[in-house]
Amino acid sequence: MTQHYWTRMKRVLDHIDGHLDEDLSVERLAQVAAFSKYHFHRQFSELFGISVARYVQLVRMKRASYRLAFRGASVMEVALNSGYEGPEAFARAFKQWLEQTPNDFRKQPNWTPWLQALGPITQARSQAMANDFIDGDVRIVDFSDTPVALLEHRGDPSRIGDSVRRFISWRRSAGLPPRSSATYNIFHSDPASTAAEDYRMDICAATNGSIEPNEVGVVEGLIPGGRCAVLRLTGASDDLGAGFTFLYADWLPRSGEELRDFPPFAQRVKFFPEVPENETVTDLFLPLR
């Protein structure tokens, strides 16, 4: 399959992300891809394993679920912003999708069916982004010592959403919004090679202030300064695996660099759903000697 073909399909995924409140019919998306409307729906389904209409519905539901679980939006607000005339129709569609009502999901998300439902989106994005990286995308920086407020997530990666919700709640009460306090994740484990119960990831917000004792479990931490290789990902906030694979398997052996004794980490520069998912920005850091 040619790069030009992939580029046209990726343009469709980006258009969907950036125009969720607009017409996303097969005819419109075929125009975006510059394919015949009589063939485009089959091309999309064969390539990504999901119909265009179903993909669009999943992306819209994903945005709705993020607003409910992580932003505290009301069901009414999310329903109207998702194109439904009222909360009843939205609730029916949401429950059919997740087997959980929007109100219940807002209070306590059931992450397992949520992750399963979003699988086709993650898979499509991974396919569209494959082999996009070149050595020139990696830059070497001198990272400064960065004190952080840190919440450790230890256990099943599918439950990270619960830790994120707790951290967001604490962050709001501490007055450390993302616009004024950089957000980091420190990856102590690789989910592909670590037992679920042993998985560890730290959720962090940069701050020079002291951390008062709290029930959430947020403590003071430090991301140590030093040389780092940095790879910027755009539009791949959920699945960082391809970026890290490129850094470890391709860039590092060719670079002649040696790794420092600190885990890889990431800075979440632009967040979904504040920006469309294709506009999210995440910087991956490999600490170097």
PDB file of C-alpha atoms in Angstrom:
ATOM      1  CA  MET A   1       0.000   0.000   0.000  1.00  0.00           C
ATOM      2  CA  THR A   2       1.448   3.345  -1.030  1.00  0.00           C
ATOM      3  CA  GLN A   3       2.230   6.197   1.351  1.00  0.00           C
ATOM      4  CA  HIS A   4      -0.072   8.404  -0.717  1.00  0.00           C
ATOM      5  CA  TYR A   5      -2.998   6.055  -0.027  1.00  0.00           C
ATOM      6  CA  TRP A   6      -2.257   6.083   3.709  1.00  0.00           C
ATOM      7  CA  THR A   7      -1.979   9.869   3.652  1.00  0.00           C
ATOM      8  CA  ARG A   8      -5.444  10.183   2.170  1.00  0.00           C
ATOM      9  CA  MET A   9      -6.923   7.833   4.765  1.00  0.00           C
ATOM     10  CA  LYS A  10      -5.132   9.603   7.602  1.00  0.00           C
ATOM     11  CA  ARG A  11      -6.575  12.862   6.288  1.00  0.00           C
ATOM     12  CA  VAL A  12     -10.031  11.347   6.804  1.00  0.00           C
ATOM     13  CA  LEU A  13      -9.268  10.369  10.422  1.00  0.00           C
ATOM     14  CA  ASP A  14      -7.925  13.871  11.111  1.00  0.00           C
ATOM     15  CA  HIS A  15     -10.977  15.463   9.521  1.00  0.00           C
ATOM     16  CA  ILE A  16     -13.303  13.373  11.687  1.00  0.00           C
ATOM     17  CA  ASP A  17     -11.420  14.439  14.826  1.00  0.00           C
ATOM     18  CA  GLY A  18     -11.562  18.110  13.930  1.00  0.00           C
ATOM     19  CA  HIS A  19     -15.181  18.256  12.756  1.00  0.00           C
ATOM     20  CA  LEU A  20     -17.161  16.092  15.175  1.00  0.00           C
ATOM     21  CA  ASP A  21     -19.989  18.622  15.329  1.00  0.00           C
ATOM     22  CA  GLU A  22     -20.346  18.832  11.539  1.00  0.00           C
ATOM     23  CA  ASP A  23     -21.536  16.650   8.660  1.00  0.00           C
ATOM     24  CA  LEU A  24     -19.474  13.447   8.624  1.00  0.00           C
ATOM     25  CA  SER A  25     -21.447  11.479   6.084  1.00  0.00           C
ATOM     26  CA  VAL A  26     -19.784   8.927   3.819  1.00  0.00           C
ATOM     27  CA  GLU A  27     -20.203  11.337   0.937  1.00  0.00           C
ATOM     28  CA  ARG A  28     -18.424  14.163   2.770  1.00  0.00           C
ATOM     29  CA  LEU A  29     -15.580  11.963   3.973  1.00  0.00           C
ATOM     30  CA  ALA A  30     -15.133  10.486   0.494  1.00  0.00           C
ATOM     31  CA  GLN A  31     -14.582  14.047  -0.724  1.00  0.00           C
ATOM     32  CA  VAL A  32     -11.971  14.605   2.000  1.00  0.00           C
ATOM     33  CA  ALA A  33     -10.115  11.478   0.883  1.00  0.00           C
ATOM     34  CA  ALA A  34     -10.617  12.228  -2.812  1.00  0.00           C
ATOM     35  CA  PHE A  35     -12.103   8.756  -3.350  1.00  0.00           C
ATOM     36  CA  SER A  36     -15.322   7.794  -5.084  1.00  0.00           C
ATOM     37  CA  LYS A  37     -18.289   7.793  -2.735  1.00  0.00           C
ATOM     38  CA  TYR A  38     -19.347   4.503  -4.320  1.00  0.00           C
ATOM     39  CA  HIS A  39     -16.202   2.755  -3.081  1.00  0.00           C
ATOM     40  CA  PHE A  40     -14.983   4.751  -0.104  1.00  0.00           C
ATOM     41  CA  HIS A  41     -17.075   3.008   2.563  1.00  0.00           C
ATOM     42  CA  ARG A  42     -15.704  -0.368   1.433  1.00  0.00           C
ATOM     43  CA  GLN A  43     -12.136   0.955   1.285  1.00  0.00           C
ATOM     44  CA  PHE A  44     -12.433   2.288   4.843  1.00  0.00           C
ATOM     45  CA  SER A  45     -14.027  -0.882   6.224  1.00  0.00           C
ATOM     46  CA  GLU A  46     -11.502  -3.201   4.593  1.00  0.00           C
ATOM     47  CA  LEU A  47      -8.550  -1.117   5.780  1.00  0.00           C
ATOM     48  CA  PHE A  48      -9.632  -0.448   9.382  1.00  0.00           C
ATOM     49  CA  GLY A  49     -12.040  -3.307  10.062  1.00  0.00           C
ATOM     50  CA  ILE A  50     -14.900  -0.975  10.999  1.00  0.00           C
ATOM     51  CA  SER A  51     -17.499   0.961   9.011  1.00  0.00           C
ATOM     52  CA  VAL A  52     -17.193   4.710   8.547  1.00  0.00           C
ATOM     53  CA  ALA A  53     -20.472   5.377  10.339  1.00  0.00           C
ATOM     54  CA  ARG A  54     -19.493   3.188  13.312  1.00  0.00           C
ATOM     55  CA  TYR A  55     -16.067   4.829  13.549  1.00  0.00           C
ATOM     56  CA  VAL A  56     -17.617   8.310  13.618  1.00  0.00           C
ATOM     57  CA  GLN A  57     -20.079   7.219  16.316  1.00  0.00           C
ATOM     58  CA  LEU A  58     -17.253   5.779  18.446  1.00  0.00           C
ATOM     59  CA  VAL A  59     -15.152   8.944  18.184  1.00  0.00           C
ATOM     60  CA  ARG A  60     -18.119  11.080  19.230  1.00  0.00           C
ATOM     61  CA  MET A  61     -18.859   8.753  22.149  1.00  0.00           C
ATOM     62  CA  LYS A  62     -15.225   8.785  23.187  1.00  0.00           C
ATOM     63  CA  ARG A  63     -15.264  12.574  23.456  1.00  0.00           C
ATOM     64  CA  ALA A  64     -18.515  12.396  25.419  1.00  0.00           C
ATOM     65  CA  SER A  65     -17.074   9.791  27.808  1.00  0.00           C
ATOM     66  CA  TYR A  66     -13.952  11.890  28.447  1.00  0.00           C
ATOM     67  CA  ARG A  67     -16.076  14.918  29.301  1.00  0.00           C
ATOM     68  CA  LEU A  68     -18.154  12.847  31.701  1.00  0.00           C
ATOM     69  CA  ALA A  69     -15.325  10.965  33.410  1.00  0.00           C
ATOM     70  CA  PHE A  70     -12.505  13.509  33.458  1.00  0.00           C
ATOM     71  CA  ARG A  71     -14.062  16.948  33.145  1.00  0.00           C
ATOM     72  CA  GLY A  72     -17.129  16.642  35.370  1.00  0.00           C
ATOM     73  CA  ALA A  73     -19.533  17.846  32.678  1.00  0.00           C
ATOM     74  CA  SER A  74     -23.240  17.241  33.229  1.00  0.00           C
ATOM     75  CA  VAL A  75     -25.091  14.613  31.217  1.00  0.00           C
ATOM     76  CA  MET A  76     -27.331  17.327  29.759  1.00  0.00           C
ATOM     77  CA  GLU A  77     -24.347  19.411  28.642  1.00  0.00           C
ATOM     78  CA  VAL A  78     -22.587  16.431  27.072  1.00  0.00           C
ATOM     79  CA  ALA A  79     -25.769  15.239  25.358  1.00  0.00           C
ATOM     80  CA  LEU A  80     -26.392  18.598  23.711  1.00  0.00           C
ATOM     81  CA  ASN A  81     -22.738  18.988  22.722  1.00  0.00           C
ATOM     82  CA  SER A  82     -22.842  15.519  21.176  1.00  0.00           C
ATOM     83  CA  GLY A  83     -25.668  16.416  18.803  1.00  0.00           C
ATOM     84  CA  TYR A  84     -28.578  14.853  20.714  1.00  0.00           C
ATOM     85  CA  GLU A  85     -31.790  16.754  21.292  1.00  0.00           C
ATOM     86  CA  GLY A  86     -31.894  15.734  24.939  1.00  0.00           C
ATOM     87  CA  PRO A  87     -30.358  13.492  27.574  1.00  0.00           C
ATOM     88  CA  GLU A  88     -32.808  10.612  27.049  1.00  0.00           C
ATOM     89  CA  ALA A  89     -31.725   9.831  23.485  1.00  0.00           C
ATOM     90  CA  PHE A  90     -28.080  10.274  24.447  1.00  0.00           C
ATOM     91  CA  ALA A  91     -28.479   7.986  27.466  1.00  0.00           C
ATOM     92  CA  ARG A  92     -30.007   5.239  25.308  1.00  0.00           C
ATOM     93  CA  ALA A  93     -27.168   5.421  22.781  1.00  0.00           C
ATOM     94  CA  PHE A  94     -24.519   5.600  25.505  1.00  0.00           C
ATOM     95  CA  LYS A  95     -25.893   2.610  27.414  1.00  0.00           C
ATOM     96  CA  GLN A  96     -26.154   0.582  24.212  1.00  0.00           C
ATOM     97  CA  TRP A  97     -22.486   1.405  23.595  1.00  0.00           C
ATOM     98  CA  LEU A  98     -21.126   0.781  27.096  1.00  0.00           C
ATOM     99  CA  GLU A  99     -23.839  -1.080  28.987  1.00  0.00           C
ATOM    100  CA  GLN A 100     -23.616   1.716  31.549  1.00  0.00           C
ATOM    101  CA  THR A 101     -25.724   4.879  31.775  1.00  0.00           C
ATOM    102  CA  PRO A 102     -23.967   8.235  31.311  1.00  0.00           C
ATOM    103  CA  ASN A 103     -24.775   9.178  34.905  1.00  0.00           C
ATOM    104  CA  ASP A 104     -23.312   5.942  36.266  1.00  0.00           C
ATOM    105  CA  PHE A 105     -20.240   6.311  34.068  1.00  0.00           C
ATOM    106  CA  ARG A 106     -19.774   9.868  35.294  1.00  0.00           C
ATOM    107  CA  LYS A 107     -19.837   8.648  38.906  1.00  0.00           C
ATOM    108  CA  GLN A 108     -17.782   5.453  38.526  1.00  0.00           C
ATOM    109  CA  PRO A 109     -16.656   4.373  35.050  1.00  0.00           C
ATOM    110  CA  ASN A 110     -16.463   0.699  34.201  1.00  0.00           C
ATOM    111  CA  TRP A 111     -13.160   0.802  32.322  1.00  0.00           C
ATOM    112  CA  THR A 112     -13.020  -2.707  30.860  1.00  0.00           C
ATOM    113  CA  PRO A 113     -15.940  -2.397  28.412  1.00  0.00           C
ATOM    114  CA  TRP A 114     -14.888   1.214  27.772  1.00  0.00           C
ATOM    115  CA  LEU A 115     -11.422   0.137  26.624  1.00  0.00           C
ATOM    116  CA  GLN A 116     -12.889  -2.682  24.559  1.00  0.00           C
ATOM    117  CA  ALA A 117     -15.358  -0.325  22.887  1.00  0.00           C
ATOM    118  CA  LEU A 118     -12.596   2.124  21.975  1.00  0.00           C
ATOM    119  CA  GLY A 119     -10.320  -0.600  20.616  1.00  0.00           C
ATOM    120  CA  PRO A 120     -11.219  -0.009  16.931  1.00  0.00           C
ATOM    121  CA  ILE A 121     -10.304   3.684  17.238  1.00  0.00           C
ATOM    122  CA  THR A 122      -6.917   2.929  18.786  1.00  0.00           C
ATOM    123  CA  GLN A 123      -6.243   0.254  16.168  1.00  0.00           C
ATOM    124  CA  ALA A 124      -7.138   2.561  13.270  1.00  0.00           C
ATOM    125  CA  ARG A 125      -4.900   5.319  14.624  1.00  0.00           C
ATOM    126  CA  SER A 126      -2.020   2.903  15.143  1.00  0.00           C
ATOM    127  CA  GLN A 127      -2.310   1.714  11.547  1.00  0.00           C
ATOM    128  CA  ALA A 128      -2.442   5.249  10.176  1.00  0.00           C
ATOM    129  CA  MET A 129       0.591   6.363  12.184  1.00  0.00           C
ATOM    130  CA  ALA A 130       2.802   3.349  11.451  1.00  0.00           C
ATOM    131  CA  ASN A 131       6.284   4.130  10.131  1.00  0.00           C
ATOM    132  CA  ASP A 132       5.787   7.874  10.371  1.00  0.00           C
ATOM    133  CA  PHE A 133       8.994   8.519  12.354  1.00  0.00           C
ATOM    134  CA  ILE A 134      12.463   9.360  11.107  1.00  0.00           C
ATOM    135  CA  ASP A 135      15.676  10.028  13.034  1.00  0.00           C
ATOM    136  CA  GLY A 136      15.349  13.721  12.256  1.00  0.00           C
ATOM    137  CA  ASP A 137      12.206  13.851  14.399  1.00  0.00           C
ATOM    138  CA  VAL A 138      14.308  13.250  17.522  1.00  0.00           C
ATOM    139  CA  ARG A 139      16.023  16.173  19.232  1.00  0.00           C
ATOM    140  CA  ILE A 140      18.442  16.220  22.150  1.00  0.00           C
ATOM    141  CA  VAL A 141      17.610  18.637  24.975  1.00  0.00           C
ATOM    142  CA  ASP A 142      19.000  19.550  28.372  1.00  0.00           C
ATOM    143  CA  PHE A 143      16.066  18.897  30.679  1.00  0.00           C
ATOM    144  CA  SER A 144      16.069  20.878  33.934  1.00  0.00           C
ATOM    145  CA  ASP A 145      15.391  19.417  37.383  1.00  0.00           C
ATOM    146  CA  THR A 146      11.599  19.507  37.668  1.00  0.00           C
ATOM    147  CA  PRO A 147       9.901  19.183  41.083  1.00  0.00           C
ATOM    148  CA  VAL A 148       6.476  17.578  40.714  1.00  0.00           C
ATOM    149  CA  ALA A 149       3.381  16.588  42.611  1.00  0.00           C
ATOM    150  CA  LEU A 150       3.241  12.835  42.027  1.00  0.00           C
ATOM    151  CA  LEU A 151       0.565  10.158  42.274  1.00  0.00           C
ATOM    152  CA  GLU A 152       1.712   6.588  41.777  1.00  0.00           C
ATOM    153  CA  HIS A 153      -0.536   4.238  39.869  1.00  0.00           C
ATOM    154  CA  ARG A 154       0.361   0.636  40.660  1.00  0.00           C
ATOM    155  CA  GLY A 155      -1.654  -2.238  39.285  1.00  0.00           C
ATOM    156  CA  ASP A 156      -3.737  -3.088  36.241  1.00  0.00           C
ATOM    157  CA  PRO A 157      -3.117  -0.526  33.431  1.00  0.00           C
ATOM    158  CA  SER A 158      -6.818  -0.724  32.553  1.00  0.00           C
ATOM    159  CA  ARG A 159      -7.521   1.025  35.886  1.00  0.00           C
ATOM    160  CA  ILE A 160      -5.325   4.049  35.196  1.00  0.00           C
ATOM    161  CA  GLY A 161      -8.474   6.056  34.562  1.00  0.00           C
ATOM    162  CA  ASP A 162      -9.364   5.844  38.267  1.00  0.00           C
ATOM    163  CA  SER A 163      -5.941   7.217  39.245  1.00  0.00           C
ATOM    164  CA  VAL A 164      -6.251   9.992  36.676  1.00  0.00           C
ATOM    165  CA  ARG A 165      -9.647  10.975  38.074  1.00  0.00           C
ATOM    166  CA  ARG A 166      -8.243  11.138  41.610  1.00  0.00           C
ATOM    167  CA  PHE A 167      -5.264  13.174  40.478  1.00  0.00           C
ATOM    168  CA  ILE A 168      -7.440  15.623  38.531  1.00  0.00           C
ATOM    169  CA  SER A 169      -9.650  16.120  41.589  1.00  0.00           C
ATOM    170  CA  TRP A 170      -6.617  16.793  43.796  1.00  0.00           C
ATOM    171  CA  ARG A 171      -5.075  19.046  41.177  1.00  0.00           C
ATOM    172  CA  ARG A 172      -8.153  21.227  41.000  1.00  0.00           C
ATOM    173  CA  SER A 173      -8.253  21.607  44.783  1.00  0.00           C
ATOM    174  CA  ALA A 174      -4.523  22.444  44.823  1.00  0.00           C
ATOM    175  CA  GLY A 175      -4.890  25.141  42.162  1.00  0.00           C
ATOM    176  CA  LEU A 176      -2.513  23.513  39.658  1.00  0.00           C
ATOM    177  CA  PRO A 177      -4.334  23.589  36.305  1.00  0.00           C
ATOM    178  CA  PRO A 178      -2.537  22.180  33.237  1.00  0.00           C
ATOM    179  CA  ARG A 179      -2.309  25.644  31.671  1.00  0.00           C
ATOM    180  CA  SER A 180       0.094  26.750  34.406  1.00  0.00           C
ATOM    181  CA  SER A 181       1.550  23.432  35.592  1.00  0.00           C
ATOM    182  CA  ALA A 182       3.115  21.010  33.100  1.00  0.00           C
ATOM    183  CA  THR A 183       1.755  17.462  33.134  1.00  0.00           C
ATOM    184  CA  TYR A 184       4.059  14.438  33.058  1.00  0.00           C
ATOM    185  CA  ASN A 185       3.821  10.635  33.158  1.00  0.00           C
ATOM    186  CA  ILE A 186       6.776   8.535  34.310  1.00  0.00           C
ATOM    187  CA  PHE A 187       6.728   4.979  32.935  1.00  0.00           C
ATOM    188  CA  HIS A 188       8.405   2.587  35.356  1.00  0.00           C
ATOM    189  CA  SER A 189       6.976  -0.460  33.560  1.00  0.00           C
ATOM    190  CA  ASP A 190       6.170  -1.654  30.067  1.00  0.00           C
ATOM    191  CA  PRO A 191       2.589  -2.969  30.026  1.00  0.00           C
ATOM    192  CA  ALA A 192       3.532  -5.390  27.247  1.00  0.00           C
ATOM    193  CA  SER A 193       6.047  -7.217  29.449  1.00  0.00           C
ATOM    194  CA  THR A 194       4.831  -6.559  33.002  1.00  0.00           C
ATOM    195  CA  ALA A 195       2.209  -8.474  34.958  1.00  0.00           C
ATOM    196  CA  ALA A 196      -0.857  -6.292  35.454  1.00  0.00           C
ATOM    197  CA  GLU A 197      -0.539  -6.297  39.241  1.00  0.00           C
ATOM    198  CA  ASP A 198       3.088  -5.110  39.025  1.00  0.00           C
ATOM    199  CA  TYR A 199       2.549  -2.287  36.529  1.00  0.00           C
ATOM    200  CA  ARG A 200       3.619   1.181  37.710  1.00  0.00           C
ATOM    201  CA  MET A 201       3.190   4.643  36.224  1.00  0.00           C
ATOM    202  CA  ASP A 202       3.439   8.030  37.956  1.00  0.00           C
ATOM    203  CA  ILE A 203       1.048  10.894  37.164  1.00  0.00           C
ATOM    204  CA  CYS A 204       2.706  14.245  37.796  1.00  0.00           C
ATOM    205  CA  ALA A 205       2.168  17.994  37.726  1.00  0.00           C
ATOM    206  CA  ALA A 206       5.107  20.401  37.897  1.00  0.00           C
ATOM    207  CA  THR A 207       5.141  22.561  41.020  1.00  0.00           C
ATOM    208  CA  ASN A 208       7.657  24.313  43.240  1.00  0.00           C
ATOM    209  CA  GLY A 209       5.212  24.345  46.143  1.00  0.00           C
ATOM    210  CA  SER A 210       5.120  21.931  49.045  1.00  0.00           C
ATOM    211  CA  ILE A 211       2.553  19.136  48.980  1.00  0.00           C
ATOM    212  CA  GLU A 212       0.317  18.996  52.014  1.00  0.00           C
ATOM    213  CA  PRO A 213      -0.626  15.535  53.363  1.00  0.00           C
ATOM    214  CA  ASN A 214      -3.730  14.358  51.526  1.00  0.00           C
ATOM    215  CA  GLU A 215      -6.060  11.363  51.266  1.00  0.00           C
ATOM    216  CA  VAL A 216      -5.452  10.978  47.549  1.00  0.00           C
ATOM    217  CA  GLY A 217      -1.837   9.932  48.019  1.00  0.00           C
ATOM    218  CA  VAL A 218      -0.148  12.737  46.086  1.00  0.00           C
ATOM    219  CA  VAL A 219       3.442  13.287  47.257  1.00  0.00           C
ATOM    220  CA  GLU A 220       6.452  15.406  46.328  1.00  0.00           C
ATOM    221  CA  GLY A 221       8.643  14.020  43.567  1.00  0.00           C
ATOM    222  CA  LEU A 222      11.397  15.055  41.178  1.00  0.00           C
ATOM    223  CA  ILE A 223      12.132  14.443  37.513  1.00  0.00           C
ATOM    224  CA  PRO A 224      15.922  14.831  37.487  1.00  0.00           C
ATOM    225  CA  GLY A 225      17.599  17.062  34.952  1.00  0.00           C
ATOM    226  CA  GLY A 226      19.981  15.873  32.255  1.00  0.00           C
ATOM    227  CA  ARG A 227      20.274  15.167  28.570  1.00  0.00           C
ATOM    228  CA  CYS A 228      17.192  13.649  26.962  1.00  0.00           C
ATOM    229  CA  ALA A 229      16.157  12.476  23.534  1.00  0.00           C
ATOM    230  CA  VAL A 230      12.716  13.887  22.745  1.00  0.00           C
ATOM    231  CA  LEU A 231      10.208  12.651  20.176  1.00  0.00           C
ATOM    232  CA  ARG A 232       7.027  14.670  19.691  1.00  0.00           C
ATOM    233  CA  LEU A 233       3.816  12.775  18.935  1.00  0.00           C
ATOM    234  CA  THR A 234       0.819  14.549  17.488  1.00  0.00           C
ATOM    235  CA  GLY A 235      -2.572  12.893  17.596  1.00  0.00           C
ATOM    236  CA  ALA A 236      -1.588   9.768  19.533  1.00  0.00           C
ATOM    237  CA  SER A 237      -2.278  10.513  23.158  1.00  0.00           C
ATOM    238  CA  ASP A 238      -3.701   7.060  24.012  1.00  0.00           C
ATOM    239  CA  ASP A 239      -1.139   4.783  22.410  1.00  0.00           C
ATOM    240  CA  LEU A 240       2.468   5.862  22.896  1.00  0.00           C
ATOM    241  CA  GLY A 241       3.838   2.427  22.061  1.00  0.00           C
ATOM    242  CA  ALA A 242       4.797   3.154  18.453  1.00  0.00           C
ATOM    243  CA  GLY A 243       6.781   6.218  19.494  1.00  0.00           C
ATOM    244  CA  PHE A 244       8.696   4.423  22.234  1.00  0.00           C
ATOM    245  CA  THR A 245       9.311   1.434  19.941  1.00  0.00           C
ATOM    246  CA  PHE A 246      10.896   3.737  17.375  1.00  0.00           C
ATOM    247  CA  LEU A 247      13.078   5.394  20.005  1.00  0.00           C
ATOM    248  CA  TYR A 248      14.311   2.130  21.545  1.00  0.00           C
ATOM    249  CA  ALA A 249      14.455  -0.159  18.494  1.00  0.00           C
ATOM    250  CA  ASP A 250      15.448   2.246  15.722  1.00  0.00           C
ATOM    251  CA  TRP A 251      16.771   5.598  16.841  1.00  0.00           C
ATOM    252  CA  LEU A 252      18.811   4.534  19.891  1.00  0.00           C
ATOM    253  CA  PRO A 253      20.955   1.821  18.202  1.00  0.00           C
ATOM    254  CA  ARG A 254      21.759   4.182  15.336  1.00  0.00           C
ATOM    255  CA  SER A 255      22.452   7.180  17.559  1.00  0.00           C
ATOM    256  CA  GLY A 256      25.365   5.770  19.564  1.00  0.00           C
ATOM    257  CA  GLU A 257      23.823   7.277  22.707  1.00  0.00           C
ATOM    258  CA  GLU A 258      23.656   5.544  26.100  1.00  0.00           C
ATOM    259  CA  LEU A 259      20.663   5.621  28.430  1.00  0.00           C
ATOM    260  CA  ARG A 260      20.703   7.207  31.867  1.00  0.00           C
ATOM    261  CA  ASP A 261      19.386   5.398  34.961  1.00  0.00           C
ATOM    262  CA  PHE A 262      15.914   6.953  35.017  1.00  0.00           C
ATOM    263  CA  PRO A 263      12.686   5.681  33.407  1.00  0.00           C
ATOM    264  CA  PRO A 264      11.297   7.108  30.177  1.00  0.00           C
ATOM    265  CA  PHE A 265       8.685   9.803  30.696  1.00  0.00           C
ATOM    266  CA  ALA A 266       6.273  11.937  28.735  1.00  0.00           C
ATOM    267  CA  GLN A 267       4.941  15.463  28.876  1.00  0.00           C
ATOM    268  CA  ARG A 268       1.306  15.935  27.931  1.00  0.00           C
ATOM    269  CA  VAL A 269       1.478  19.248  26.083  1.00  0.00           C
ATOM    270  CA  LYS A 270      -2.033  19.464  24.590  1.00  0.00           C
ATOM    271  CA  PHE A 271      -4.939  17.422  25.934  1.00  0.00           C
ATOM    272  CA  PHE A 272      -8.005  15.728  24.512  1.00  0.00           C
ATOM    273  CA  PRO A 273     -10.863  16.705  24.739  1.00  0.00           C
ATOM    274  CA  GLU A 274      -9.721  20.345  25.114  1.00  0.00           C
ATOM    275  CA  VAL A 275      -8.334  20.002  21.587  1.00  0.00           C
ATOM    276  CA  PRO A 276      -9.428  17.530  18.893  1.00  0.00           C
ATOM    277  CA  GLU A 277      -7.586  14.237  19.249  1.00  0.00           C
ATOM    278  CA  ASN A 278      -5.569  14.742  16.066  1.00  0.00           C
ATOM    279  CA  GLU A 279      -4.204  17.960  17.634  1.00  0.00           C
ATOM    280  CA  THR A 280      -3.084  16.433  20.938  1.00  0.00           C
ATOM    281  CA  VAL A 281       0.653  16.789  21.567  1.00  0.00           C
ATOM    282  CA  THR A 282       2.790  14.463  23.695  1.00  0.00           C
ATOM    283  CA  ASP A 283       6.572  14.660  24.055  1.00  0.00           C
ATOM    284  CA  LEU A 284       8.351  11.367  24.789  1.00  0.00           C
ATOM    285  CA  PHE A 285      11.632  11.615  26.736  1.00  0.00           C
ATOM    286  CA  LEU A 286      14.480   9.094  26.894  1.00  0.00           C
ATOM    287  CA  PRO A 287      17.015  10.141  29.576  1.00  0.00           C
ATOM    288  CA  LEU A 288      20.571  10.014  28.159  1.00  0.00           C
ATOM    289  CA  ARG A 289      24.028  10.023  29.722  1.00  0.00           C
TER     290      ARG A 289
END
